[in-house]
Every structure is written in structure tokens, then in C-alpha cells.
CSV table of C-alpha atoms in Angstrom, one decimal:
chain,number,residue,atom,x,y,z
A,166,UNK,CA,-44.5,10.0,-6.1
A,167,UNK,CA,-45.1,10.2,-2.3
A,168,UNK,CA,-45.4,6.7,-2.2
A,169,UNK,CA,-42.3,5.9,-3.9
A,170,UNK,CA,-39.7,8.2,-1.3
A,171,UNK,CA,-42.4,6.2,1.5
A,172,UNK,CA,-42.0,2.7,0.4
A,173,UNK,CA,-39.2,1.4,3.1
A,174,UNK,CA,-38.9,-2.0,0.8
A,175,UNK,CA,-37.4,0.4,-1.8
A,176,UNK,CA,-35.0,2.2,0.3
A,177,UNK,CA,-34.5,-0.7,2.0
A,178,UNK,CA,-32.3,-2.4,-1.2
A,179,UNK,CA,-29.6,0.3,-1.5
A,180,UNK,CA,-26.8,-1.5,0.9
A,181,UNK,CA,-25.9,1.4,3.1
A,182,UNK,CA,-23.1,-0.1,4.4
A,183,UNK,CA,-21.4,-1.2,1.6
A,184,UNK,CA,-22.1,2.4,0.1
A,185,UNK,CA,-20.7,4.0,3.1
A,186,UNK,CA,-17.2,2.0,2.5
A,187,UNK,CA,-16.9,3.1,-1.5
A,188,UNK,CA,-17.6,6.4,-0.5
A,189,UNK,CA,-13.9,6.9,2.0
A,190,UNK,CA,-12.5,5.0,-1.2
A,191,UNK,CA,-13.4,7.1,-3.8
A,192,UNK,CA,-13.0,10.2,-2.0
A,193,UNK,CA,-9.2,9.3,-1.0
A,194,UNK,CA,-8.7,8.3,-4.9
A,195,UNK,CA,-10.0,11.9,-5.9
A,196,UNK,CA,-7.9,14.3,-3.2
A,197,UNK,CA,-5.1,11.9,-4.0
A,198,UNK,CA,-4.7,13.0,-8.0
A,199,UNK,CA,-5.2,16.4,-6.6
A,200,UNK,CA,-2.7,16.9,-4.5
A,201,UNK,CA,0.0,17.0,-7.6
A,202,UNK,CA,-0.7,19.2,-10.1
A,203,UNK,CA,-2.0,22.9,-9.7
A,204,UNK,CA,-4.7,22.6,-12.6
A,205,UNK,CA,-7.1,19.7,-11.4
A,206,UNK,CA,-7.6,18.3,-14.4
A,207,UNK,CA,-8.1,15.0,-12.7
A,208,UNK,CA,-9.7,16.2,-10.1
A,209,UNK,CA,-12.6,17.6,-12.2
A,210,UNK,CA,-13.2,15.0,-14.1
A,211,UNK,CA,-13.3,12.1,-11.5
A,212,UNK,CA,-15.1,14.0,-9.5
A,213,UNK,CA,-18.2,13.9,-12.3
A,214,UNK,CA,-17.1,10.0,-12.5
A,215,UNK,CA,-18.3,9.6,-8.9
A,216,UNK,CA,-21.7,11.3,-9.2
A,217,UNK,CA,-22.8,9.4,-12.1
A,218,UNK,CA,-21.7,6.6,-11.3
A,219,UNK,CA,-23.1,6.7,-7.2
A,220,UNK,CA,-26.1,7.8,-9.6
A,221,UNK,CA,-25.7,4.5,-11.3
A,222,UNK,CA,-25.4,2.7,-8.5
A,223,UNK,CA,-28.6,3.9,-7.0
A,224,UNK,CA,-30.8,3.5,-9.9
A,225,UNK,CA,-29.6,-0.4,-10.2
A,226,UNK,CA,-30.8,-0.8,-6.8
A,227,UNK,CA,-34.5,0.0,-7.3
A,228,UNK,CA,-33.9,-2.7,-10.3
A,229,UNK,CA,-35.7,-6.2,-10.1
A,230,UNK,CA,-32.9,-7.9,-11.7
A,231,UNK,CA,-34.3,-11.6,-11.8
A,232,UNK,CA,-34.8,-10.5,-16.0
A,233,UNK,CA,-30.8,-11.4,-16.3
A,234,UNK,CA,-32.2,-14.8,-15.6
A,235,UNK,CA,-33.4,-15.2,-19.0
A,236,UNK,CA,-31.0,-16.7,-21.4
A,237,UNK,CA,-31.8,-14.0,-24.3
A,238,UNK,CA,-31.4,-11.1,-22.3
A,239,UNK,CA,-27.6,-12.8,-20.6
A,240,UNK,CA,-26.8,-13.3,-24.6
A,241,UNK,CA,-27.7,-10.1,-25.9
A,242,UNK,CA,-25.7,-8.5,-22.9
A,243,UNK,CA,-22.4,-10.9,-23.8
A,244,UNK,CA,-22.7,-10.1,-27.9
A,245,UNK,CA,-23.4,-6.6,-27.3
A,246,UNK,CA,-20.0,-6.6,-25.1
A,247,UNK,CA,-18.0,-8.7,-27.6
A,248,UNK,CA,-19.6,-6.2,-30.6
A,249,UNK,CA,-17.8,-3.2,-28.6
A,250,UNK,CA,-14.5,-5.0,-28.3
A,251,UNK,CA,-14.7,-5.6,-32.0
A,252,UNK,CA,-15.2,-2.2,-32.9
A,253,UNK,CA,-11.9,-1.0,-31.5
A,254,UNK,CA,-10.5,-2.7,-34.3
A,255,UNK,CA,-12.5,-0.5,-36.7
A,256,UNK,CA,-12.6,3.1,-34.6
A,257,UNK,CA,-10.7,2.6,-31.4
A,258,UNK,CA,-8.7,5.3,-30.1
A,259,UNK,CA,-5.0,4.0,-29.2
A,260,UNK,CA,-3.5,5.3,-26.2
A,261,UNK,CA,-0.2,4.1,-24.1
A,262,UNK,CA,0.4,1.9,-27.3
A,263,UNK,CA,-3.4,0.2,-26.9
A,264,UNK,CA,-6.2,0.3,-28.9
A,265,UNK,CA,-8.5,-0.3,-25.9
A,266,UNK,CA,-10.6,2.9,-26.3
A,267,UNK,CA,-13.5,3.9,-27.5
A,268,UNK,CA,-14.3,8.2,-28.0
A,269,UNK,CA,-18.0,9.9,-27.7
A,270,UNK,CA,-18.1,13.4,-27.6
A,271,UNK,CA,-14.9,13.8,-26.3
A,272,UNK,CA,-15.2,11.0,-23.4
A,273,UNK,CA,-13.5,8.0,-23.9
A,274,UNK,CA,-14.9,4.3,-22.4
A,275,UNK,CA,-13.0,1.2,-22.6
A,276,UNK,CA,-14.9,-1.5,-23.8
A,277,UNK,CA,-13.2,-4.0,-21.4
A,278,UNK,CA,-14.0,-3.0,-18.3
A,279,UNK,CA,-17.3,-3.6,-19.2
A,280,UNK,CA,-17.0,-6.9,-20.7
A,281,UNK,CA,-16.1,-8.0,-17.5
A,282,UNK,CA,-19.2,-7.1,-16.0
A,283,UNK,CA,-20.7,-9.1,-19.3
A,284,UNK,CA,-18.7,-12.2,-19.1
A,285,UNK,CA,-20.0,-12.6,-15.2
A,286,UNK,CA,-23.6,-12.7,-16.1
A,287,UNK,CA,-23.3,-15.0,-18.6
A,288,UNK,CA,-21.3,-17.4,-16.8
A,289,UNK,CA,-23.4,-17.4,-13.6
A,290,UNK,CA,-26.6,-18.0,-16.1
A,291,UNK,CA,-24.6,-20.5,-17.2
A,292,UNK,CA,-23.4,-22.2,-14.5
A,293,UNK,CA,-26.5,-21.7,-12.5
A,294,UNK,CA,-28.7,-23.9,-15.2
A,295,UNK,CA,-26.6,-26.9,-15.0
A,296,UNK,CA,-25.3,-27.2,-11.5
A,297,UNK,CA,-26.7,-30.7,-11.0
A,298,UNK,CA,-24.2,-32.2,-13.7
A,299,UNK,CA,-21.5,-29.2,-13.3
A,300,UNK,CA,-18.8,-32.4,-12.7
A,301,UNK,CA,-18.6,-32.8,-16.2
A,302,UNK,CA,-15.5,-31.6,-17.9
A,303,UNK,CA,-17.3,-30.3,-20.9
A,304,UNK,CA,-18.8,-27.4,-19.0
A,305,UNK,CA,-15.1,-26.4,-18.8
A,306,UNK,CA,-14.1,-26.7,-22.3
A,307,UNK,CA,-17.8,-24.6,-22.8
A,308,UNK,CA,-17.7,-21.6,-20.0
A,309,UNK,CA,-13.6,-21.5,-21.0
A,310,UNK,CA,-14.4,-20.8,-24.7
A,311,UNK,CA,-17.0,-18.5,-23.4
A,312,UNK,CA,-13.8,-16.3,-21.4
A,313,UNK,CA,-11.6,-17.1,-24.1
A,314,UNK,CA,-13.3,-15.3,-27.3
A,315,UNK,CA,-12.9,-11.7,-25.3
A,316,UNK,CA,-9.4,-12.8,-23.5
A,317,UNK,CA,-8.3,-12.7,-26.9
A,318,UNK,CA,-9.6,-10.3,-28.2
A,319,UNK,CA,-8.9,-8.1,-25.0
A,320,UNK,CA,-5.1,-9.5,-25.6
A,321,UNK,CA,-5.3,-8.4,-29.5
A,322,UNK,CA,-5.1,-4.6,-28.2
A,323,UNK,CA,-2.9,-5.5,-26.3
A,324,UNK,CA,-4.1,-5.4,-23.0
A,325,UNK,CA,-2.8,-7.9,-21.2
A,326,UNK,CA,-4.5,-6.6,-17.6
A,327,UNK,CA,-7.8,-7.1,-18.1
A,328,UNK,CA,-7.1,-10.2,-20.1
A,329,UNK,CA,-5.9,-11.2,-17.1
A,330,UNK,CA,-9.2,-10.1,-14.9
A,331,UNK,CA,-10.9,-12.1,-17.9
A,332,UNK,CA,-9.4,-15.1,-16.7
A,333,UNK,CA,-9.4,-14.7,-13.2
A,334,UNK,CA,-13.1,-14.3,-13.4
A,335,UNK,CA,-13.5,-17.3,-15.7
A,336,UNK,CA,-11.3,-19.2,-13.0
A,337,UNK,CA,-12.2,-18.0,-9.7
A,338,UNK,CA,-16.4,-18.6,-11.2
A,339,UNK,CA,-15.9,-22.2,-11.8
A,340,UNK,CA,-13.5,-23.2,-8.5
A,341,UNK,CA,-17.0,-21.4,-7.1
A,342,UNK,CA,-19.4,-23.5,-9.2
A,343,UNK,CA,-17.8,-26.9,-8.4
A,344,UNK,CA,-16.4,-28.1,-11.6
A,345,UNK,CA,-15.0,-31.1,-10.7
A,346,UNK,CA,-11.3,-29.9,-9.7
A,347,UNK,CA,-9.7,-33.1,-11.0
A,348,UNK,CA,-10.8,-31.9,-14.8
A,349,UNK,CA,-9.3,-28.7,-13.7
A,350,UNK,CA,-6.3,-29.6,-13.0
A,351,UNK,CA,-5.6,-31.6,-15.8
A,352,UNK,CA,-6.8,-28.5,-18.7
A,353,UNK,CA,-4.0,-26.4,-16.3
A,354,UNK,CA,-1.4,-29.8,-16.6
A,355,UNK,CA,-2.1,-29.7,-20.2
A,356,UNK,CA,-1.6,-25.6,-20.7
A,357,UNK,CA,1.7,-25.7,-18.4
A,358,UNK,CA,3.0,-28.6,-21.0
A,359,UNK,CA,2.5,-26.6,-24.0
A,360,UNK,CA,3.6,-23.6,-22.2
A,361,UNK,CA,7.0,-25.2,-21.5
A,362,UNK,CA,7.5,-26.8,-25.0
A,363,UNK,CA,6.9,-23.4,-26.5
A,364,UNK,CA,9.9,-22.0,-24.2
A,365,UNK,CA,12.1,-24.9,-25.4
A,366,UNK,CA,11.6,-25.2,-28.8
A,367,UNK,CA,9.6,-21.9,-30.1
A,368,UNK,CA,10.2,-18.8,-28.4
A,369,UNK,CA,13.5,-16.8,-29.4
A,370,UNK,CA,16.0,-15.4,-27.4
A,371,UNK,CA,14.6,-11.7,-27.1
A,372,UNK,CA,11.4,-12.7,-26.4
A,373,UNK,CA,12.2,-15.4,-23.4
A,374,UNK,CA,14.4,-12.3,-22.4
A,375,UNK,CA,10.9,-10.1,-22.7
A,376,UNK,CA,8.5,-12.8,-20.2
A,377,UNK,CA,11.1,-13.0,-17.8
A,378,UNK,CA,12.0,-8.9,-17.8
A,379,UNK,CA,7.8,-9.1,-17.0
A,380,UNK,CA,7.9,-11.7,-14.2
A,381,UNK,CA,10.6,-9.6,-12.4
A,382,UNK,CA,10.3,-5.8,-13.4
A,383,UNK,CA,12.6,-5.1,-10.6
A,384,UNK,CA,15.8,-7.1,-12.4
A,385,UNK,CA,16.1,-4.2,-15.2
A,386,UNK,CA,15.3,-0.6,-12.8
A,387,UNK,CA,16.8,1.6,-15.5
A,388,UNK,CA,14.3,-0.1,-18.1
A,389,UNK,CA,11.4,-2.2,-18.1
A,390,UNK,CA,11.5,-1.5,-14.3
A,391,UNK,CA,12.1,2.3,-13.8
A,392,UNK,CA,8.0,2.2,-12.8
A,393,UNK,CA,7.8,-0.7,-10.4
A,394,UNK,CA,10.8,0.4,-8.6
A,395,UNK,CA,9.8,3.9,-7.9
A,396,UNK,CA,6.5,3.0,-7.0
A,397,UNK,CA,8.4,0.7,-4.0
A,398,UNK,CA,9.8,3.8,-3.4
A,399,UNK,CA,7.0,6.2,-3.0
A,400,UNK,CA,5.4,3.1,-0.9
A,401,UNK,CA,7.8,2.7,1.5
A,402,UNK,CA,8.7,6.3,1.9
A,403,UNK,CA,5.4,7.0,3.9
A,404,UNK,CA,6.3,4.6,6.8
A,405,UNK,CA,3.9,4.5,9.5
A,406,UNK,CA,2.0,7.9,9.1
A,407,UNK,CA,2.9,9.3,5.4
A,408,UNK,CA,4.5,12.5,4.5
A,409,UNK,CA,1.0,14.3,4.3
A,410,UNK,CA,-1.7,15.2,2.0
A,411,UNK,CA,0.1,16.6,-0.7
A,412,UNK,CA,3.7,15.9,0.3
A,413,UNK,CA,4.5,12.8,-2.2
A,414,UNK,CA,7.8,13.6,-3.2
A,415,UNK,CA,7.6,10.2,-5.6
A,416,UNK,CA,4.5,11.6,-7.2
A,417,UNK,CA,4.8,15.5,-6.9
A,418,UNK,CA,8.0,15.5,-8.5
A,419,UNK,CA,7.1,13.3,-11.2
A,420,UNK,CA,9.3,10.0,-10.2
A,421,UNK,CA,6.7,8.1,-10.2
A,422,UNK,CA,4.3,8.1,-13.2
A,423,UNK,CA,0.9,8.0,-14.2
A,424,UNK,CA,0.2,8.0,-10.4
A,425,UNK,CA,-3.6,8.6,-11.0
A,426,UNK,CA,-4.2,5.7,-12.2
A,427,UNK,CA,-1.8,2.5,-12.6
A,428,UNK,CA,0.2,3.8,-9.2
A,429,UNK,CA,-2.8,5.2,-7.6
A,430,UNK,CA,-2.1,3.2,-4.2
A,431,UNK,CA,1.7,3.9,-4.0
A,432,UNK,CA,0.8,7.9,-4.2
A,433,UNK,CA,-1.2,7.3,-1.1
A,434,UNK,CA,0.5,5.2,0.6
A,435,UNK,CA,3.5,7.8,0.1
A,436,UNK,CA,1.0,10.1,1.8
A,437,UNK,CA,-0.9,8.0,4.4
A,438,UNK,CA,1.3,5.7,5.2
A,439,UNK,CA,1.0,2.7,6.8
A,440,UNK,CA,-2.0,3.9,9.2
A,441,UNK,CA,-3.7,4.8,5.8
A,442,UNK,CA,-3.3,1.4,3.5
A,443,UNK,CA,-5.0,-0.7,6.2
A,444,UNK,CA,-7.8,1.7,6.4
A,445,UNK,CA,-8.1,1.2,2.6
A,446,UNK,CA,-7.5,-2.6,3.2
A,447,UNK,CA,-10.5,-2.4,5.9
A,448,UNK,CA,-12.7,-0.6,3.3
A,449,UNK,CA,-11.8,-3.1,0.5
A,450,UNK,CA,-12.6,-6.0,3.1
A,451,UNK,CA,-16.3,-4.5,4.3
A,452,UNK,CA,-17.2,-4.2,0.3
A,453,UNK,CA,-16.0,-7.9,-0.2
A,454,UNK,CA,-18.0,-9.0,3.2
A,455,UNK,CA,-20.8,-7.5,2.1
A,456,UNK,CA,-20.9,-8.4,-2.0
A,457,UNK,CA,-20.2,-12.4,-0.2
A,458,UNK,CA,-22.7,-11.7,2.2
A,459,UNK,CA,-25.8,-11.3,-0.6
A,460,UNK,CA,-24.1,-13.8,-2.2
A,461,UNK,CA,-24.8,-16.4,0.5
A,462,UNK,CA,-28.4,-15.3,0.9
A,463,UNK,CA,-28.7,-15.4,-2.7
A,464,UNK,CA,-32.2,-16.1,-4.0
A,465,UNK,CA,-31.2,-18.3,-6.7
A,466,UNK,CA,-27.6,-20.1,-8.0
A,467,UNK,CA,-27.3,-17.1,-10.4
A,468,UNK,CA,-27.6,-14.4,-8.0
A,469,UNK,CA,-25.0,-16.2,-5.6
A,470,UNK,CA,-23.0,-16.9,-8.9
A,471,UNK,CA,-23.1,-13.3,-10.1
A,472,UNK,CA,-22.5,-11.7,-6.8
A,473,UNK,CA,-19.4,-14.2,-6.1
A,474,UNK,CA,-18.3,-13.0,-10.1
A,475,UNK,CA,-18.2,-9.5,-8.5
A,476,UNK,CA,-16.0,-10.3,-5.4
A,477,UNK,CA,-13.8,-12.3,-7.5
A,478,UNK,CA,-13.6,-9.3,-10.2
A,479,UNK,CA,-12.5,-6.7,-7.2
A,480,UNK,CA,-10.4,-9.0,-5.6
A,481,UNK,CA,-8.3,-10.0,-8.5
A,482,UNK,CA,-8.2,-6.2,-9.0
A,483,UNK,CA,-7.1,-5.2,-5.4
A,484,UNK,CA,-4.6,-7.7,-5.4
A,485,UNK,CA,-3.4,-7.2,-8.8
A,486,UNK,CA,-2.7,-3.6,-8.4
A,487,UNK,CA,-1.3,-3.0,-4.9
A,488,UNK,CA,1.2,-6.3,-5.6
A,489,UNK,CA,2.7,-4.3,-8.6
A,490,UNK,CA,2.6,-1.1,-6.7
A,491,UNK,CA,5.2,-3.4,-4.3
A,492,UNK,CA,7.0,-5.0,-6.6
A,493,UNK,CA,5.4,-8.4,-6.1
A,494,UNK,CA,3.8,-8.8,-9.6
A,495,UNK,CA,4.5,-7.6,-12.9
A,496,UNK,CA,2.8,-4.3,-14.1
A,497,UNK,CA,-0.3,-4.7,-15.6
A,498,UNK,CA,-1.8,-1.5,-16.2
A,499,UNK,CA,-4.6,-2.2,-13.7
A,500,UNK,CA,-6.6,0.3,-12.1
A,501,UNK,CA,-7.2,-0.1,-8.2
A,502,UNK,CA,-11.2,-0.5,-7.7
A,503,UNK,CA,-13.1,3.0,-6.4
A,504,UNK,CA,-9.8,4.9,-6.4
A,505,UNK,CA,-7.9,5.0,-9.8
A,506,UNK,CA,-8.8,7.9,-12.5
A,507,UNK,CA,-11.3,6.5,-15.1
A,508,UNK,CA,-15.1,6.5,-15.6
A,509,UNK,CA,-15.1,3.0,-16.9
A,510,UNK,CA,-13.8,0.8,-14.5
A,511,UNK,CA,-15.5,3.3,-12.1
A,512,UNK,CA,-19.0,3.1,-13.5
A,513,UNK,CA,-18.7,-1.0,-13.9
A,514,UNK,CA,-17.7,-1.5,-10.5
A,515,UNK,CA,-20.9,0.9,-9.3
A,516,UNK,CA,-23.2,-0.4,-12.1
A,517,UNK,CA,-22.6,-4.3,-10.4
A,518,UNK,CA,-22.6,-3.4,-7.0
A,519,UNK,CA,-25.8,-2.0,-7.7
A,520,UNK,CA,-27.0,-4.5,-9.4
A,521,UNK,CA,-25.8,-6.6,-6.5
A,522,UNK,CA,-28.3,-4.5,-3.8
A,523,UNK,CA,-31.2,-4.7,-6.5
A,524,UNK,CA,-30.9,-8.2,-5.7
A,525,UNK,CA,-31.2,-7.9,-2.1
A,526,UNK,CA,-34.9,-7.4,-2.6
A,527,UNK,CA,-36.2,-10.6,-3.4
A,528,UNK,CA,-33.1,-12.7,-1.7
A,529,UNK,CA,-33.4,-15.5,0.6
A,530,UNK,CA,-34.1,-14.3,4.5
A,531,UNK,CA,-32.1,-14.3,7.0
A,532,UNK,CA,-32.6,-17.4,9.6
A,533,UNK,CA,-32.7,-15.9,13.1
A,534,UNK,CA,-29.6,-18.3,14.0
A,535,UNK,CA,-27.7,-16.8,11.3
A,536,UNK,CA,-28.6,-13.3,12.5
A,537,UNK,CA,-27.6,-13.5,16.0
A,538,UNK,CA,-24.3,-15.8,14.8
A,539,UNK,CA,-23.6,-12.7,12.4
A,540,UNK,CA,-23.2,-10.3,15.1
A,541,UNK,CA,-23.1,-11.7,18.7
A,542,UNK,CA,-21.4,-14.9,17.5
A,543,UNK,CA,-22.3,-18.3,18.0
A,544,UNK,CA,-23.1,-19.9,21.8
């Protein structure tokens, strides 16, 4: 046992940088739902989220992880997560008009935050076997069928959010594998074609009147866009320093809803202010430096693949959320990485950064060059 708190190689996989920039995140997520209601109902709960899932994080890292290599074990991991999405069909709980939950002893998990994390490993085992002939378009037609069995079933809830994430993943994953970009472009041409003959000649009235009321939330405040709007609100209310920890009017007064979760950055930014989102924008941008950072050292094309599945996953997250939160895309639903209530998209996003410093064990080393480039710069 000695041996094993002794053994610096060990230690020396858990990415204590990286931790120490989810930690800031988390705990600004957590004081944030607190400083609303008198009973911290979210506060309690969140706060267990965190341990288990820093716990999480830390056990993946001792992990040799090289056994997601193996096509079996990348299969198993991708059926077990389409098996789960399934069974919200048969015993899913439905809540905010989605079936998208699952209940065990009381705590609920949603299946599609998960499947994320799923759809990633497969397509970097995927993509990492065939990279000498990845030009040819039928590796598109074959990683998009493997992102378009969950999109739709993640759609069927409906939960149009993470279908989204779905896609970005699929899409960000193959711009990263280098499918030829030419192919690409014509399997978009070809979607945007049947997209606009469907607006033409298919869609009714009420429902071109529903897509555009979603593009622009903002064009119907009193409706469809009561959320987005006062989420501008609460955002631009805090100016440069915010009104204070616990001093959201937006949020403590109930304008703004479900601001635990899908409005989790306008609640803060109502209270930090403008000082506050870039330190969250710094955070955000030291986790993706250092995710793309083990991906480039990346002992194999599936750990560079997986890692850049990661970044890609946060990123279309971050972006996602703070550009409803503004008023720049529709609302989604979307919870912002590390600091939105919920043990799900918590516990995935610590299970594969985890899984992420397990790899850091056995990853290519550093060249001295790149070392001294890294952090003196180059000559």
C-alpha cells in the first residue's frame, strides 16, 4: 500500500493543472444556485455531484486505458449506451416535457450525456484504424450512421440539445480525422437541398412559424422568448463588477428561470460581472489547452482522437450555452460544463477528463524543443 501513495509515476497522471481549473468552475456553479433560495436544495445535492465525480475523475487516472483500444470493448461501451437510450422509451421518467431520464433510488441519470462520452470512443477507434485511407467518402456515410442511430433517438425524446452535441461531436471528430473535406461538403450541399425543398413544398405554416420562433427567440419576448430575453437581462445587468454574491435580482426574484441549470452563466454573470465571465472564459481555455495538449502528445491516433472528442464535446457545450444565455443562439436546454446543476453531465465530463490523464501515462514524450517552445517560446 506504501508503495502505491510512493509510486511518483502514479501520481504523476492525475493533471493537476487541469484539476486545479474545474475546481474555481465547479465551485462558482455550486455558491451560484445557492445564493437564491433559502433551503439549498441545490446546493446539497451538487455539492455530493462534485465529490463523486472529482472521485471519478481520480480513479480514471490511475486507469491504463489502452483496453478502449480493442474493438469489443469500444462496441460493448457504444450498445450498452444505445441499450440505455432505448430504455427511456420503456421506463423513462419525463420531465420539462422529455422523456430523457432515467430514476434509481431516487437519483435520476440521463442516458445522453453519457452517450456522448460513448459515441467519442467509438469513433476515435474508428477513425484511428483506418487513417491511411480516411479520404474515402464511405467512412463518412459509416462514422455518420454511427452518430445518427443515438441523434435520433436522442431527438425522439425530444431533446434537441444533445442531439445537437451528438452531431457536433460526429462533425468536429471527422474535420479532425481528415476526411476528405470535398466529400464533406457535398453530404452538407446535399442535406441543405433537402432541407430547403422540405421548407417549400412540406412544412406547414405553423411549423415554418415554429423553426423560425427557434432561430430568433428574441422576436416573440412575451412567448417562446420570455427565457432568452431575461437571461440578456440578468447578463448585462452585472456590467463590469456584478451586483454581488447573492444580489441577482434576475435570478433571486424568479425573472429568470431554471437558473441552476440552462441559465447557469447569466446568474453569474448578473453576480460577477464582466471581471467574473472572463475568469470563467480563462478557466474554460486552461481545460481545453490542456485536454489539446495530451492530445498532441498522444500515444496513438485513438488517444489523440478521443482527447480531441473531449475538447470538441466541451467546446460545443461552452459555446452553446453562454450564446443562448446572450441571445445569440436558440435555447437548447444545455447545461454549461463544471457549473450547471446535474450529476450526469457532471460525472461525464470528470469520468473523460479522467480518462484523458490516465492516458498521460504511457503518451508520447515531450521533445526538449517542444518543452522550452511551450514555455519560454521559440528563439
Amino acid at each position: 500500500m506504501l508503495d502505491f501513495f510512493r509510486n511518483y509515476r502514479i501520481w504523476k497522471s492525475i493533471d493537476g493543472v487541469m484539476l486545479a481549473a474545474v475546481l474555481p468552475l465547479m465551485v462558482a456553479g455550486l455558491f451560484t444556485m445557492d445564493s437564491f433560495v433559502e433551503v439549498n436544495y441545490f446546493f446539497g445535492r451538487q455539492a455530493v455531484w462534485i465529490v463523486l465525480a472529482v472521485s471519478a475523475f481520480s480513479i480514471c487516472s490511475f486507469v491504463d486505458w489502452r483496453i478502449l483500444r480493442q474493438s469489443q470493448v469500444a462496441a460493448g461501451i457504444f450498445v450498452f449506451g444505445l441499450t440505455t437510450l432505448l430504455a427511456l422509451f420503456a421506463v423513462g421518467r419525463v420531465s420539462h416535457g422529455a422523456q430523457s431520464w432515467l430514476s434509481f433510488a431516487g437519483i435520476g441519470l440521463q442516458p445522453a450525456d453519457f452517450m456522448k462520452l460513448a459515441l467519442i470512443i467509438v469513433l476515435a477507434k474508428y477513425f484511428s484504424r483506418r487513417h491511411v485511407e480516411i479520404a474515402h467518402v464511405r467512412h463518412i456515410i459509416v462514422s455518420g450512421i454511427y452518430a445518427f442511430v443515438p441523434f435520433l433517438l436522442v431527438l425522439a425524446q425530444p431533446d434537441f440539445g444533445s442531439g445537437l452535441i451528438i452531431f457536433a461531436i460526429w462533425l468536429g471528430m471527422i474535420i479532425v480525422s481528415g476526411v476528405s473535406k470535398k466529400h464533406l461538403a457535398i453530404v452538407f450541399g446535399l442535406g441543405a437541398v433537402a432541407f430547403a425543398l422540405l421548407w417549400l413544398f412540406v412544412f406547414a405554416p405553423y411549423q415554418k412559424a415554429r423553426i423560425m420562433t427557434f432561430i430568433n427567440p428574441l422576436a416573440d419576448i412575451r412567448g417562446a422568448g420570455y427565457n432568452a430575453f431575461q437571461s440578456t437581462v440578468a447578463v448585462g445587468s452585472g456590467q463590469i463588477f456584478g451586483k454581488g454574491v447573492g444580489y441577482g435580482t434576475q435570478s433571486r426574484l424568479e425573472f429568470l428561470p431554471e437558473y441552476q441549470t440552462d441559465f447557469i452563466f447569466a446568474a453569474f454573470a448578473e453576480e460577477w460581472g464582466f471581471i467574473g465571465v472572463l475568469i470563467v472564459f480563462f478557466l474554460f481555455g486552461v481545460i481545453i489547452w490542456r485536454i489539446l495538449q495530451s492530445a498532441l502528445y498522444g500515444a496513438s491516433n485513438f488517444e489523440t482522437l478521443f482527447a480531441s472528442g473531449v475538447a470538441i464535446m466541451l467546446m460545443s457545450h461552452f459555446v452553446v450555452h453562454v450564446g443562448m444565455n446572450i441571445g445569440l443562439l436558440p435555447v437548447t436546454g444545455l447545461p454549461m460544463p463544471f457549473m450547471s446543476y446535474g450529476g450526469s453531465h457532471l460525472m461525464t465530463e470528470l469520468i473523460g477528463l479522467g480518462i484523458i490523464a490516465g492516458m498521460r501515462k504511457y503518451r508520447l514524450a515531450y521533445h526538449r524543443d517542444d518543452i522550452h517552445n511551450e514555455f519560454i517560446g521559440p528563439q
